[in-house]
Amino acid sequence: MGEGKNDLTLTRRSFLAAAGAVGAALFLKANAPMVAAAIADSNKKLVWLRGSGCGGCTASLLNGGNPDVLSALEKIRLEPAYHDELMLQQGMFVDGSPAGDSTHNSNVLLQDLIDAEGYVLVVEGAIPDGPEGSGRYCMSGAMSFKELFIEAAPGASCIVAAGTCAAYGGVSRLFSTAEAAGVSFAGTSKGQGAMARYGLENTVINVPGCPTHPEWLLLVLADVLAGRDVDLDVYGRPKAFFSAAVHDSCPRRGAYDRAGRDGRFSDGGCLYALGCKGPVAYADCPTRRWNGAASMCTQAGGPCIACVEPSFPGAFMPFFSTGESRDVFSDLNVDDVAKVIVGAAVVGAGIHAVKRLAIGESGREEKGGRK
Ligand code: SF4
Ligand code: SF4
């Protein structure tokens, strides 16, 4: 992919072509001059690696609306130097051997970038350690992704974990044989994240979500590139986006407060009885909204599944269950419950939720999984 048939350099034109391939073509074409200016003026390189994940966070980024990825590139002067998924062509062969230069072989390009250091590293997807410590459940070329991550992490000026898999292990962590972890956390445990596991040290910012919101990611990148400190919560998430519960500003909150918690997918009632986890999901989705601020999960009729939380998805499954028969909210401690109590006390209508959070209607005490 590139200017020429076999040119792998991720130039303006090749970036446009790659983005077009995943559905953002019209927008990209309309804004091509901005991209040209952005890349021409770039003074920081972005290296984007993907481990164990679905690629949805890349698709989400490329479909960003406000700021769109191109406006953001222009503003933050970011050069997308390497992207695992957009650089579809992995290299060309010369006389039966892989080309040995960075223009024609993406492995060489990546190695050059790693050697030069100072890039912003975005990790998408979890980092499996299995089987038996080899990391070979997730390969990147001839290397395990684990090996690649260990090589790439130290030279980064900052690491941004994009999406819940990269931040906490996410869906990949559901399968214990993979022994997958996020960059700095495995679920709620920082000690079991890949950084601690492999003895690495670096600044890590978690931008969870399944997928992550393009604005969260782009605004974090903008802050990083501008040299601003990002204020993080105990799970490494920017407080600016992940402090308030979805429930606090949900468009269905009025129905909840009126005890109308038996809404159906197709009506305007509260979705609590359908398993909504909005009271324990901390994200600004109701105010930011998705897809160009058009809507968000509960507005569109789907219960929040707490996709931004470290214990997602395991602690919140089945998604469409209130948890009366399951320990859905077991991975919480008193701080979490207190947050809900504060919100509930204000409106005087949240006792039901608090009771379930603190004890569970199964009578089981919460385990205090959050630290
Ligand atoms: S329980 Fe869910 S649907 Fe109901 S008000 Fe809270 S966030 Fe909205
Ligand atoms: S509303 Fe809930 S499930 Fe939907 S994106 Fe936000 S945190 Fe994730």
mmCIF file of C-alpha atoms and ligand atoms in Angstrom:
data_model
loop_
_atom_site.group_PDB
_atom_site.id
_atom_site.type_symbol
_atom_site.label_atom_id
_atom_site.label_comp_id
_atom_site.label_asym_id
_atom_site.label_seq_id
_atom_site.Cartn_x
_atom_site.Cartn_y
_atom_site.Cartn_z
ATOM 1 C CA MET A 1 0.000 0.000 0.000
ATOM 2 C CA GLY A 2 1.478 3.357 -0.851
ATOM 3 C CA GLU A 3 2.199 5.877 -3.575
ATOM 4 C CA GLY A 4 3.517 3.186 -5.859
ATOM 5 C CA LYS A 5 2.316 -0.311 -6.282
ATOM 6 C CA ASN A 6 4.923 -1.739 -3.964
ATOM 7 C CA ASP A 7 5.615 1.269 -1.796
ATOM 8 C CA LEU A 8 4.752 0.604 1.859
ATOM 9 C CA THR A 9 5.389 4.064 3.252
ATOM 10 C CA LEU A 10 2.229 5.288 4.962
ATOM 11 C CA THR A 11 1.917 8.569 3.097
ATOM 12 C CA ARG A 12 -1.043 10.877 2.833
ATOM 13 C CA ARG A 13 -2.254 9.070 -0.234
ATOM 14 C CA SER A 14 -1.827 5.601 1.181
ATOM 15 C CA PHE A 15 -3.558 6.644 4.395
ATOM 16 C CA LEU A 16 -6.489 7.897 2.361
ATOM 17 C CA ALA A 17 -6.631 4.653 0.435
ATOM 18 C CA ALA A 18 -6.527 2.588 3.590
ATOM 19 C CA ALA A 19 -9.189 4.645 5.294
ATOM 20 C CA GLY A 20 -11.362 4.409 2.226
ATOM 21 C CA ALA A 21 -11.137 0.657 2.390
ATOM 22 C CA VAL A 22 -12.849 0.661 5.769
ATOM 23 C CA GLY A 23 -15.647 3.006 4.833
ATOM 24 C CA ALA A 24 -14.453 6.552 5.477
ATOM 25 C CA ALA A 25 -13.650 7.336 1.856
ATOM 26 C CA LEU A 26 -16.084 10.159 1.223
ATOM 27 C CA PHE A 27 -15.021 12.065 4.218
ATOM 28 C CA LEU A 28 -11.388 11.480 3.599
ATOM 29 C CA LYS A 29 -11.607 12.714 0.031
ATOM 30 C CA ALA A 30 -13.407 15.843 1.127
ATOM 31 C CA ASN A 31 -10.670 16.616 3.593
ATOM 32 C CA ALA A 32 -7.596 15.512 1.708
ATOM 33 C CA PRO A 33 -5.872 18.944 1.872
ATOM 34 C CA MET A 34 -6.055 18.874 5.642
ATOM 35 C CA VAL A 35 -4.429 15.474 5.717
ATOM 36 C CA ALA A 36 -1.669 16.648 3.441
ATOM 37 C CA ALA A 37 -0.982 19.625 5.660
ATOM 38 C CA ALA A 38 -1.143 17.531 8.782
ATOM 39 C CA ILE A 39 1.288 14.935 7.619
ATOM 40 C CA ALA A 40 3.616 17.458 6.043
ATOM 41 C CA ASP A 41 3.933 19.301 9.355
ATOM 42 C CA SER A 42 4.049 16.271 11.596
ATOM 43 C CA ASN A 43 6.694 16.138 14.219
ATOM 44 C CA LYS A 44 5.572 13.063 16.135
ATOM 45 C CA LYS A 45 5.143 9.547 14.869
ATOM 46 C CA LEU A 46 2.318 7.214 15.733
ATOM 47 C CA VAL A 47 2.929 3.478 15.834
ATOM 48 C CA TRP A 48 -0.286 1.457 16.110
ATOM 49 C CA LEU A 49 -0.009 -2.227 16.946
ATOM 50 C CA ARG A 50 -2.840 -4.721 17.219
ATOM 51 C CA GLY A 51 -2.787 -7.759 19.446
ATOM 52 C CA SER A 52 -5.712 -9.968 20.354
ATOM 53 C CA GLY A 53 -8.822 -8.063 19.351
ATOM 54 C CA CYS A 54 -11.386 -7.573 16.606
ATOM 55 C CA GLY A 55 -10.086 -4.360 15.010
ATOM 56 C CA GLY A 56 -13.235 -2.484 15.960
ATOM 57 C CA CYS A 57 -11.341 0.330 17.635
ATOM 58 C CA THR A 58 -9.549 1.157 14.381
ATOM 59 C CA ALA A 59 -12.883 1.165 12.553
ATOM 60 C CA SER A 60 -14.342 3.393 15.268
ATOM 61 C CA LEU A 61 -11.471 5.855 14.962
ATOM 62 C CA LEU A 62 -11.806 6.085 11.197
ATOM 63 C CA ASN A 63 -15.512 6.734 11.509
ATOM 64 C CA GLY A 64 -15.004 9.504 14.042
ATOM 65 C CA GLY A 65 -17.170 12.558 13.479
ATOM 66 C CA ASN A 66 -16.312 15.307 15.951
ATOM 67 C CA PRO A 67 -13.420 15.696 15.858
ATOM 68 C CA ASP A 68 -12.993 13.499 12.817
ATOM 69 C CA VAL A 69 -9.705 11.762 12.421
ATOM 70 C CA LEU A 70 -8.516 14.194 9.785
ATOM 71 C CA SER A 71 -9.274 17.365 11.684
ATOM 72 C CA ALA A 72 -7.557 15.793 14.641
ATOM 73 C CA LEU A 73 -4.523 14.906 12.563
ATOM 74 C CA GLU A 74 -4.334 18.462 11.368
ATOM 75 C CA LYS A 75 -4.574 19.858 14.862
ATOM 76 C CA ILE A 76 -2.185 17.527 16.622
ATOM 77 C CA ARG A 77 0.332 17.113 13.806
ATOM 78 C CA LEU A 78 0.454 13.388 14.122
ATOM 79 C CA GLU A 79 2.116 11.231 11.516
ATOM 80 C CA PRO A 80 0.590 7.760 11.289
ATOM 81 C CA ALA A 81 3.914 6.065 10.631
ATOM 82 C CA TYR A 82 2.822 2.474 11.134
ATOM 83 C CA HIS A 83 -0.552 0.805 11.507
ATOM 84 C CA ASP A 84 -0.877 -2.955 11.658
ATOM 85 C CA GLU A 85 -4.272 -3.071 9.984
ATOM 86 C CA LEU A 86 -4.076 -0.262 7.471
ATOM 87 C CA MET A 87 -0.746 -1.436 6.099
ATOM 88 C CA LEU A 88 -2.336 -4.440 4.512
ATOM 89 C CA GLN A 89 0.597 -5.242 2.285
ATOM 90 C CA GLN A 90 3.351 -6.740 4.385
ATOM 91 C CA GLY A 91 6.163 -6.415 1.904
ATOM 92 C CA MET A 92 7.469 -7.352 -1.497
ATOM 93 C CA PHE A 93 9.943 -10.021 -2.507
ATOM 94 C CA VAL A 94 13.058 -9.423 -4.535
ATOM 95 C CA ASP A 95 14.662 -12.530 -6.029
ATOM 96 C CA GLY A 96 12.707 -14.704 -3.637
ATOM 97 C CA SER A 97 13.679 -12.811 -0.507
ATOM 98 C CA PRO A 98 11.787 -10.087 1.355
ATOM 99 C CA ALA A 99 12.858 -6.589 0.393
ATOM 100 C CA GLY A 100 15.220 -5.240 2.995
ATOM 101 C CA ASP A 101 14.230 -1.582 3.122
ATOM 102 C CA SER A 102 11.515 0.285 4.966
ATOM 103 C CA THR A 103 9.827 1.498 1.785
ATOM 104 C CA HIS A 104 9.010 -2.007 0.643
ATOM 105 C CA ASN A 105 8.923 -4.103 3.792
ATOM 106 C CA SER A 106 6.686 -3.083 6.684
ATOM 107 C CA ASN A 107 8.632 -5.232 9.143
ATOM 108 C CA VAL A 108 11.757 -3.231 8.367
ATOM 109 C CA LEU A 109 9.800 -0.003 8.644
ATOM 110 C CA LEU A 110 8.491 -1.003 12.057
ATOM 111 C CA GLN A 111 11.934 -2.013 13.239
ATOM 112 C CA ASP A 112 13.351 1.324 12.082
ATOM 113 C CA LEU A 113 10.674 3.171 14.018
ATOM 114 C CA ILE A 114 11.301 1.106 17.137
ATOM 115 C CA ASP A 115 15.037 1.736 16.872
ATOM 116 C CA ALA A 116 14.485 5.487 16.489
ATOM 117 C CA GLU A 117 12.290 5.588 19.647
ATOM 118 C CA GLY A 118 10.178 8.546 20.786
ATOM 119 C CA TYR A 119 6.938 7.503 19.041
ATOM 120 C CA VAL A 120 3.489 7.426 20.551
ATOM 121 C CA LEU A 121 2.499 3.771 20.758
ATOM 122 C CA VAL A 122 -1.169 2.909 20.456
ATOM 123 C CA VAL A 123 -1.966 -0.674 21.363
ATOM 124 C CA GLU A 124 -5.247 -2.187 20.213
ATOM 125 C CA GLY A 125 -6.169 -5.631 21.518
ATOM 126 C CA ALA A 126 -4.966 -7.682 24.459
ATOM 127 C CA ILE A 127 -1.580 -9.317 24.947
ATOM 128 C CA PRO A 128 -1.843 -13.101 25.363
ATOM 129 C CA ASP A 129 0.912 -14.846 27.316
ATOM 130 C CA GLY A 130 -0.181 -18.398 26.513
ATOM 131 C CA PRO A 131 0.364 -21.113 25.686
ATOM 132 C CA GLU A 132 2.940 -21.791 28.359
ATOM 133 C CA GLY A 133 4.390 -18.293 28.318
ATOM 134 C CA SER A 134 5.143 -18.299 24.599
ATOM 135 C CA GLY A 135 2.558 -15.687 23.657
ATOM 136 C CA ARG A 136 1.982 -17.600 20.445
ATOM 137 C CA TYR A 137 -1.804 -17.486 20.692
ATOM 138 C CA CYS A 138 -1.389 -14.120 18.969
ATOM 139 C CA MET A 139 1.249 -13.772 16.271
ATOM 140 C CA SER A 140 2.498 -10.697 14.450
ATOM 141 C CA GLY A 141 4.483 -11.972 11.504
ATOM 142 C CA ALA A 142 7.114 -14.355 12.807
ATOM 143 C CA MET A 143 6.955 -12.936 16.334
ATOM 144 C CA SER A 144 4.385 -13.375 19.025
ATOM 145 C CA PHE A 145 2.572 -10.155 19.777
ATOM 146 C CA LYS A 146 3.930 -10.470 23.300
ATOM 147 C CA GLU A 147 7.497 -10.323 21.931
ATOM 148 C CA LEU A 148 6.662 -7.390 19.688
ATOM 149 C CA PHE A 149 5.064 -5.498 22.540
ATOM 150 C CA ILE A 150 8.066 -6.086 24.801
ATOM 151 C CA GLU A 151 10.302 -4.730 22.061
ATOM 152 C CA ALA A 152 8.157 -1.729 21.172
ATOM 153 C CA ALA A 153 6.983 -0.528 24.605
ATOM 154 C CA PRO A 154 10.269 0.821 26.050
ATOM 155 C CA GLY A 155 10.965 3.207 23.152
ATOM 156 C CA ALA A 156 7.553 4.850 23.264
ATOM 157 C CA SER A 157 7.219 8.338 24.693
ATOM 158 C CA CYS A 158 3.769 7.271 25.840
ATOM 159 C CA ILE A 159 1.545 4.219 25.416
ATOM 160 C CA VAL A 160 -2.168 4.591 24.776
ATOM 161 C CA ALA A 161 -4.233 1.440 25.277
ATOM 162 C CA ALA A 162 -7.120 1.827 22.826
ATOM 163 C CA GLY A 163 -10.217 -0.161 23.729
ATOM 164 C CA THR A 164 -11.077 -2.417 26.626
ATOM 165 C CA CYS A 165 -9.024 -5.380 25.339
ATOM 166 C CA ALA A 166 -5.843 -3.292 25.326
ATOM 167 C CA ALA A 167 -6.713 -1.563 28.567
ATOM 168 C CA TYR A 168 -7.861 -4.513 30.670
ATOM 169 C CA GLY A 169 -7.833 -7.684 28.572
ATOM 170 C CA GLY A 170 -11.506 -7.443 27.627
ATOM 171 C CA VAL A 171 -13.067 -10.201 25.599
ATOM 172 C CA SER A 172 -9.696 -11.859 25.033
ATOM 173 C CA ARG A 173 -9.321 -12.351 28.776
ATOM 174 C CA LEU A 174 -12.508 -14.425 28.923
ATOM 175 C CA PHE A 175 -10.611 -17.469 27.721
ATOM 176 C CA SER A 176 -8.227 -18.418 30.488
ATOM 177 C CA THR A 177 -5.913 -20.523 28.295
ATOM 178 C CA ALA A 178 -4.881 -17.392 26.390
ATOM 179 C CA GLU A 179 -3.690 -15.769 29.621
ATOM 180 C CA ALA A 180 -4.359 -12.422 27.989
ATOM 181 C CA ALA A 181 -3.815 -9.127 29.764
ATOM 182 C CA GLY A 182 -4.176 -5.475 28.952
ATOM 183 C CA VAL A 183 -1.163 -3.200 28.684
ATOM 184 C CA SER A 184 -1.159 -2.142 32.321
ATOM 185 C CA PHE A 185 -4.095 -4.030 33.825
ATOM 186 C CA ALA A 186 -5.621 -7.482 33.720
ATOM 187 C CA GLY A 187 -9.203 -6.775 34.702
ATOM 188 C CA THR A 188 -8.973 -4.678 37.840
ATOM 189 C CA SER A 189 -5.474 -5.895 38.703
ATOM 190 C CA LYS A 190 -2.604 -3.623 37.763
ATOM 191 C CA GLY A 191 -0.066 -6.142 39.021
ATOM 192 C CA GLN A 192 -1.118 -8.622 36.349
ATOM 193 C CA GLY A 193 -1.034 -6.281 33.379
ATOM 194 C CA ALA A 194 1.579 -6.801 30.663
ATOM 195 C CA MET A 195 3.792 -3.951 31.856
ATOM 196 C CA ALA A 196 4.276 -5.477 35.303
ATOM 197 C CA ARG A 197 4.271 -9.013 33.941
ATOM 198 C CA TYR A 198 7.239 -8.288 31.661
ATOM 199 C CA GLY A 199 9.039 -5.832 33.930
ATOM 200 C CA LEU A 200 8.337 -2.797 31.729
ATOM 201 C CA GLU A 201 7.901 0.793 32.793
ATOM 202 C CA ASN A 202 6.284 3.552 30.795
ATOM 203 C CA THR A 203 3.414 5.964 30.909
ATOM 204 C CA VAL A 204 0.175 4.225 29.954
ATOM 205 C CA ILE A 205 -3.186 5.868 29.347
ATOM 206 C CA ASN A 206 -6.206 3.613 29.119
ATOM 207 C CA VAL A 207 -8.961 4.618 26.720
ATOM 208 C CA PRO A 208 -11.413 1.724 27.112
ATOM 209 C CA GLY A 209 -14.669 0.968 25.351
ATOM 210 C CA CYS A 210 -15.806 -1.803 23.079
ATOM 211 C CA PRO A 211 -15.043 -0.138 20.763
ATOM 212 C CA THR A 212 -13.474 2.976 22.175
ATOM 213 C CA HIS A 213 -15.028 6.294 21.229
ATOM 214 C CA PRO A 214 -13.014 8.081 18.499
ATOM 215 C CA GLU A 215 -13.250 11.360 20.387
ATOM 216 C CA TRP A 216 -11.850 9.843 23.578
ATOM 217 C CA LEU A 217 -8.912 8.482 21.666
ATOM 218 C CA LEU A 218 -8.217 11.515 19.514
ATOM 219 C CA LEU A 219 -8.524 13.951 22.381
ATOM 220 C CA VAL A 220 -6.148 11.861 24.475
ATOM 221 C CA LEU A 221 -3.673 11.752 21.601
ATOM 222 C CA ALA A 222 -4.011 15.501 21.243
ATOM 223 C CA ASP A 223 -3.245 15.982 24.925
ATOM 224 C CA VAL A 224 -0.270 13.640 24.752
ATOM 225 C CA LEU A 225 1.165 15.326 21.704
ATOM 226 C CA ALA A 226 0.616 18.745 23.211
ATOM 227 C CA GLY A 227 2.621 17.618 26.216
ATOM 228 C CA ARG A 228 -0.256 18.012 28.624
ATOM 229 C CA ASP A 229 -0.669 15.704 31.592
ATOM 230 C CA VAL A 230 -3.798 13.592 31.442
ATOM 231 C CA ASP A 231 -5.516 13.238 34.812
ATOM 232 C CA LEU A 232 -6.256 9.534 35.267
ATOM 233 C CA ASP A 233 -8.495 7.539 37.601
ATOM 234 C CA VAL A 234 -7.450 4.400 39.492
ATOM 235 C CA TYR A 235 -7.876 2.331 36.343
ATOM 236 C CA GLY A 236 -5.693 4.585 34.233
ATOM 237 C CA ARG A 237 -8.633 6.218 32.424
ATOM 238 C CA PRO A 238 -8.840 9.967 31.750
ATOM 239 C CA LYS A 239 -11.121 11.413 34.398
ATOM 240 C CA ALA A 240 -12.432 13.899 31.875
ATOM 241 C CA PHE A 241 -14.359 11.123 30.117
ATOM 242 C CA PHE A 242 -14.806 8.363 32.689
ATOM 243 C CA SER A 243 -15.946 9.982 35.943
ATOM 244 C CA ALA A 244 -19.730 10.091 35.719
ATOM 245 C CA ALA A 245 -21.976 7.045 35.501
ATOM 246 C CA VAL A 246 -23.912 6.542 32.280
ATOM 247 C CA HIS A 247 -26.977 6.386 34.500
ATOM 248 C CA ASP A 248 -26.431 9.944 35.762
ATOM 249 C CA SER A 249 -27.284 11.579 32.444
ATOM 250 C CA CYS A 250 -29.101 8.796 30.637
ATOM 251 C CA PRO A 251 -31.926 10.009 28.414
ATOM 252 C CA ARG A 252 -34.139 7.400 30.112
ATOM 253 C CA ARG A 253 -33.277 8.578 33.602
ATOM 254 C CA GLY A 254 -36.627 10.303 34.018
ATOM 255 C CA ALA A 255 -38.380 6.993 33.594
ATOM 256 C CA TYR A 256 -36.042 5.368 36.111
ATOM 257 C CA ASP A 257 -36.778 8.080 38.667
ATOM 258 C CA ARG A 258 -40.488 7.541 38.157
ATOM 259 C CA ALA A 259 -39.890 3.835 38.876
ATOM 260 C CA GLY A 260 -40.572 3.032 35.239
ATOM 261 C CA ARG A 261 -37.773 0.481 35.120
ATOM 262 C CA ASP A 262 -39.496 -2.185 33.101
ATOM 263 C CA GLY A 263 -38.935 -0.578 29.719
ATOM 264 C CA ARG A 264 -38.777 -2.642 26.577
ATOM 265 C CA PHE A 265 -36.276 -2.321 23.779
ATOM 266 C CA SER A 266 -38.836 -0.497 21.687
ATOM 267 C CA ASP A 267 -40.272 2.023 24.115
ATOM 268 C CA GLY A 268 -38.924 5.007 26.036
ATOM 269 C CA GLY A 269 -38.783 3.428 29.495
ATOM 270 C CA CYS A 270 -35.760 2.688 31.610
ATOM 271 C CA LEU A 271 -33.933 -0.476 30.587
ATOM 272 C CA TYR A 272 -32.927 -1.550 34.072
ATOM 273 C CA ALA A 273 -35.119 -4.644 34.028
ATOM 274 C CA LEU A 274 -33.471 -5.625 30.746
ATOM 275 C CA GLY A 275 -30.098 -5.712 32.454
ATOM 276 C CA CYS A 276 -28.833 -2.175 31.928
ATOM 277 C CA LYS A 277 -25.485 -1.649 33.669
ATOM 278 C CA GLY A 278 -25.616 2.151 33.302
ATOM 279 C CA PRO A 279 -25.489 2.679 37.102
ATOM 280 C CA VAL A 280 -22.042 1.064 37.281
ATOM 281 C CA ALA A 281 -20.546 2.130 33.945
ATOM 282 C CA TYR A 282 -18.447 5.290 34.114
ATOM 283 C CA ALA A 283 -18.363 7.072 30.781
ATOM 284 C CA ASP A 284 -19.734 10.263 29.257
ATOM 285 C CA CYS A 285 -21.689 8.460 26.535
ATOM 286 C CA PRO A 286 -25.015 10.224 27.308
ATOM 287 C CA THR A 287 -23.511 13.687 26.885
ATOM 288 C CA ARG A 288 -20.958 12.928 24.183
ATOM 289 C CA ARG A 289 -23.013 10.353 22.284
ATOM 290 C CA TRP A 290 -21.776 8.341 19.342
ATOM 291 C CA ASN A 291 -21.735 8.452 15.564
ATOM 292 C CA GLY A 292 -21.483 12.189 15.207
ATOM 293 C CA ALA A 293 -23.385 12.748 18.468
ATOM 294 C CA ALA A 294 -26.438 11.091 16.914
ATOM 295 C CA SER A 295 -27.257 8.668 19.711
ATOM 296 C CA MET A 296 -25.897 6.252 22.309
ATOM 297 C CA CYS A 297 -26.716 2.796 23.598
ATOM 298 C CA THR A 298 -29.603 3.435 25.976
ATOM 299 C CA GLN A 299 -31.028 6.167 23.767
ATOM 300 C CA ALA A 300 -31.066 3.730 20.871
ATOM 301 C CA GLY A 301 -32.894 1.123 22.962
ATOM 302 C CA GLY A 302 -30.061 -1.128 24.089
ATOM 303 C CA PRO A 303 -29.079 -1.551 27.735
ATOM 304 C CA CYS A 304 -25.619 -0.294 28.624
ATOM 305 C CA ILE A 305 -23.316 -3.308 28.993
ATOM 306 C CA ALA A 306 -20.575 -1.383 30.845
ATOM 307 C CA CYS A 307 -18.087 -1.854 28.041
ATOM 308 C CA VAL A 308 -15.651 0.659 29.544
ATOM 309 C CA GLU A 309 -15.226 -1.126 32.868
ATOM 310 C CA PRO A 310 -12.149 -3.211 33.739
ATOM 311 C CA SER A 311 -14.237 -6.312 34.453
ATOM 312 C CA PHE A 312 -16.028 -6.182 31.103
ATOM 313 C CA PRO A 313 -17.358 -8.442 29.773
ATOM 314 C CA GLY A 314 -17.206 -11.280 32.306
ATOM 315 C CA ALA A 315 -18.641 -9.496 35.323
ATOM 316 C CA PHE A 316 -21.544 -8.083 33.306
ATOM 317 C CA MET A 317 -22.746 -11.209 31.541
ATOM 318 C CA PRO A 318 -25.369 -12.111 30.631
ATOM 319 C CA PHE A 319 -25.855 -8.613 29.344
ATOM 320 C CA PHE A 320 -29.629 -8.665 29.375
ATOM 321 C CA SER A 321 -30.041 -9.777 32.980
ATOM 322 C CA THR A 322 -30.571 -7.565 36.026
ATOM 323 C CA GLY A 323 -28.375 -9.780 38.133
ATOM 324 C CA GLU A 324 -30.967 -11.063 40.585
ATOM 325 C CA SER A 325 -29.851 -14.596 39.874
ATOM 326 C CA ARG A 326 -26.257 -13.732 39.148
ATOM 327 C CA ASP A 327 -23.464 -11.884 40.866
ATOM 328 C CA VAL A 328 -23.384 -9.318 38.093
ATOM 329 C CA PHE A 329 -22.142 -6.453 40.245
ATOM 330 C CA SER A 330 -19.855 -8.531 42.408
ATOM 331 C CA ASP A 331 -16.690 -6.873 41.164
ATOM 332 C CA LEU A 332 -17.351 -3.650 43.032
ATOM 333 C CA ASN A 333 -16.375 -2.183 46.347
ATOM 334 C CA VAL A 334 -17.791 0.369 48.703
ATOM 335 C CA ASP A 335 -16.529 3.308 46.623
ATOM 336 C CA ASP A 336 -18.567 2.161 43.677
ATOM 337 C CA VAL A 337 -21.626 1.661 45.763
ATOM 338 C CA ALA A 338 -21.115 5.065 47.345
ATOM 339 C CA LYS A 339 -21.132 6.696 43.931
ATOM 340 C CA VAL A 340 -24.464 5.133 43.191
ATOM 341 C CA ILE A 341 -25.794 6.016 46.614
ATOM 342 C CA VAL A 342 -24.908 9.660 46.035
ATOM 343 C CA GLY A 343 -26.705 9.680 42.710
ATOM 344 C CA ALA A 344 -29.633 7.750 44.071
ATOM 345 C CA ALA A 345 -30.041 9.813 47.235
ATOM 346 C CA VAL A 346 -30.366 12.990 45.236
ATOM 347 C CA VAL A 347 -33.419 11.729 43.466
ATOM 348 C CA GLY A 348 -34.621 9.489 46.256
ATOM 349 C CA ALA A 349 -35.398 6.666 43.896
ATOM 350 C CA GLY A 350 -32.286 4.493 43.730
ATOM 351 C CA ILE A 351 -32.594 2.186 46.728
ATOM 352 C CA HIS A 352 -33.387 -0.740 44.490
ATOM 353 C CA ALA A 353 -30.163 -0.323 42.564
ATOM 354 C CA VAL A 354 -28.067 0.313 45.660
ATOM 355 C CA LYS A 355 -29.384 -2.796 47.341
ATOM 356 C CA ARG A 356 -28.469 -4.915 44.386
ATOM 357 C CA LEU A 357 -25.052 -3.358 44.120
ATOM 358 C CA ALA A 358 -24.159 -3.677 47.797
ATOM 359 C CA ILE A 359 -25.510 -7.118 48.531
ATOM 360 C CA GLY A 360 -27.143 -8.562 45.491
ATOM 361 C CA GLU A 361 -30.654 -9.836 45.758
ATOM 362 C CA SER A 362 -29.232 -13.324 45.838
ATOM 363 C CA GLY A 363 -28.067 -12.370 49.351
ATOM 364 C CA ARG A 364 -24.410 -12.682 48.439
ATOM 365 C CA GLU A 365 -22.112 -9.931 49.683
ATOM 366 C CA GLU A 366 -20.114 -7.996 47.168
ATOM 367 C CA LYS A 367 -16.494 -9.058 46.904
ATOM 368 C CA GLY A 368 -14.804 -5.677 46.713
ATOM 369 C CA GLY A 369 -12.908 -6.483 43.554
ATOM 370 C CA ARG A 370 -12.064 -2.879 42.796
ATOM 371 C CA LYS A 371 -9.055 -1.375 44.477
HETATM 372 S S1 SF4 B 1 -30.761 1.974 34.346
HETATM 373 FE FE1 SF4 B 1 -29.930 2.227 32.267
HETATM 374 S S2 SF4 B 1 -31.687 2.811 30.935
HETATM 375 FE FE2 SF4 B 1 -32.298 3.111 33.097
HETATM 376 S S3 SF4 B 1 -31.841 5.257 33.490
HETATM 377 FE FE3 SF4 B 1 -30.039 4.090 34.188
HETATM 378 S S4 SF4 B 1 -28.668 4.056 32.428
HETATM 379 FE FE4 SF4 B 1 -30.682 4.679 31.659
HETATM 380 S S1 SF4 B 2 -23.439 3.373 27.015
HETATM 381 FE FE1 SF4 B 2 -22.422 1.719 28.142
HETATM 382 S S2 SF4 B 2 -22.196 -0.006 26.676
HETATM 383 FE FE2 SF4 B 2 -22.693 1.878 25.503
HETATM 384 S S3 SF4 B 2 -20.673 2.662 24.886
HETATM 385 FE FE3 SF4 B 2 -21.228 3.715 26.801
HETATM 386 S S4 SF4 B 2 -20.303 2.487 28.457
HETATM 387 FE FE4 SF4 B 2 -20.295 1.234 26.574
#
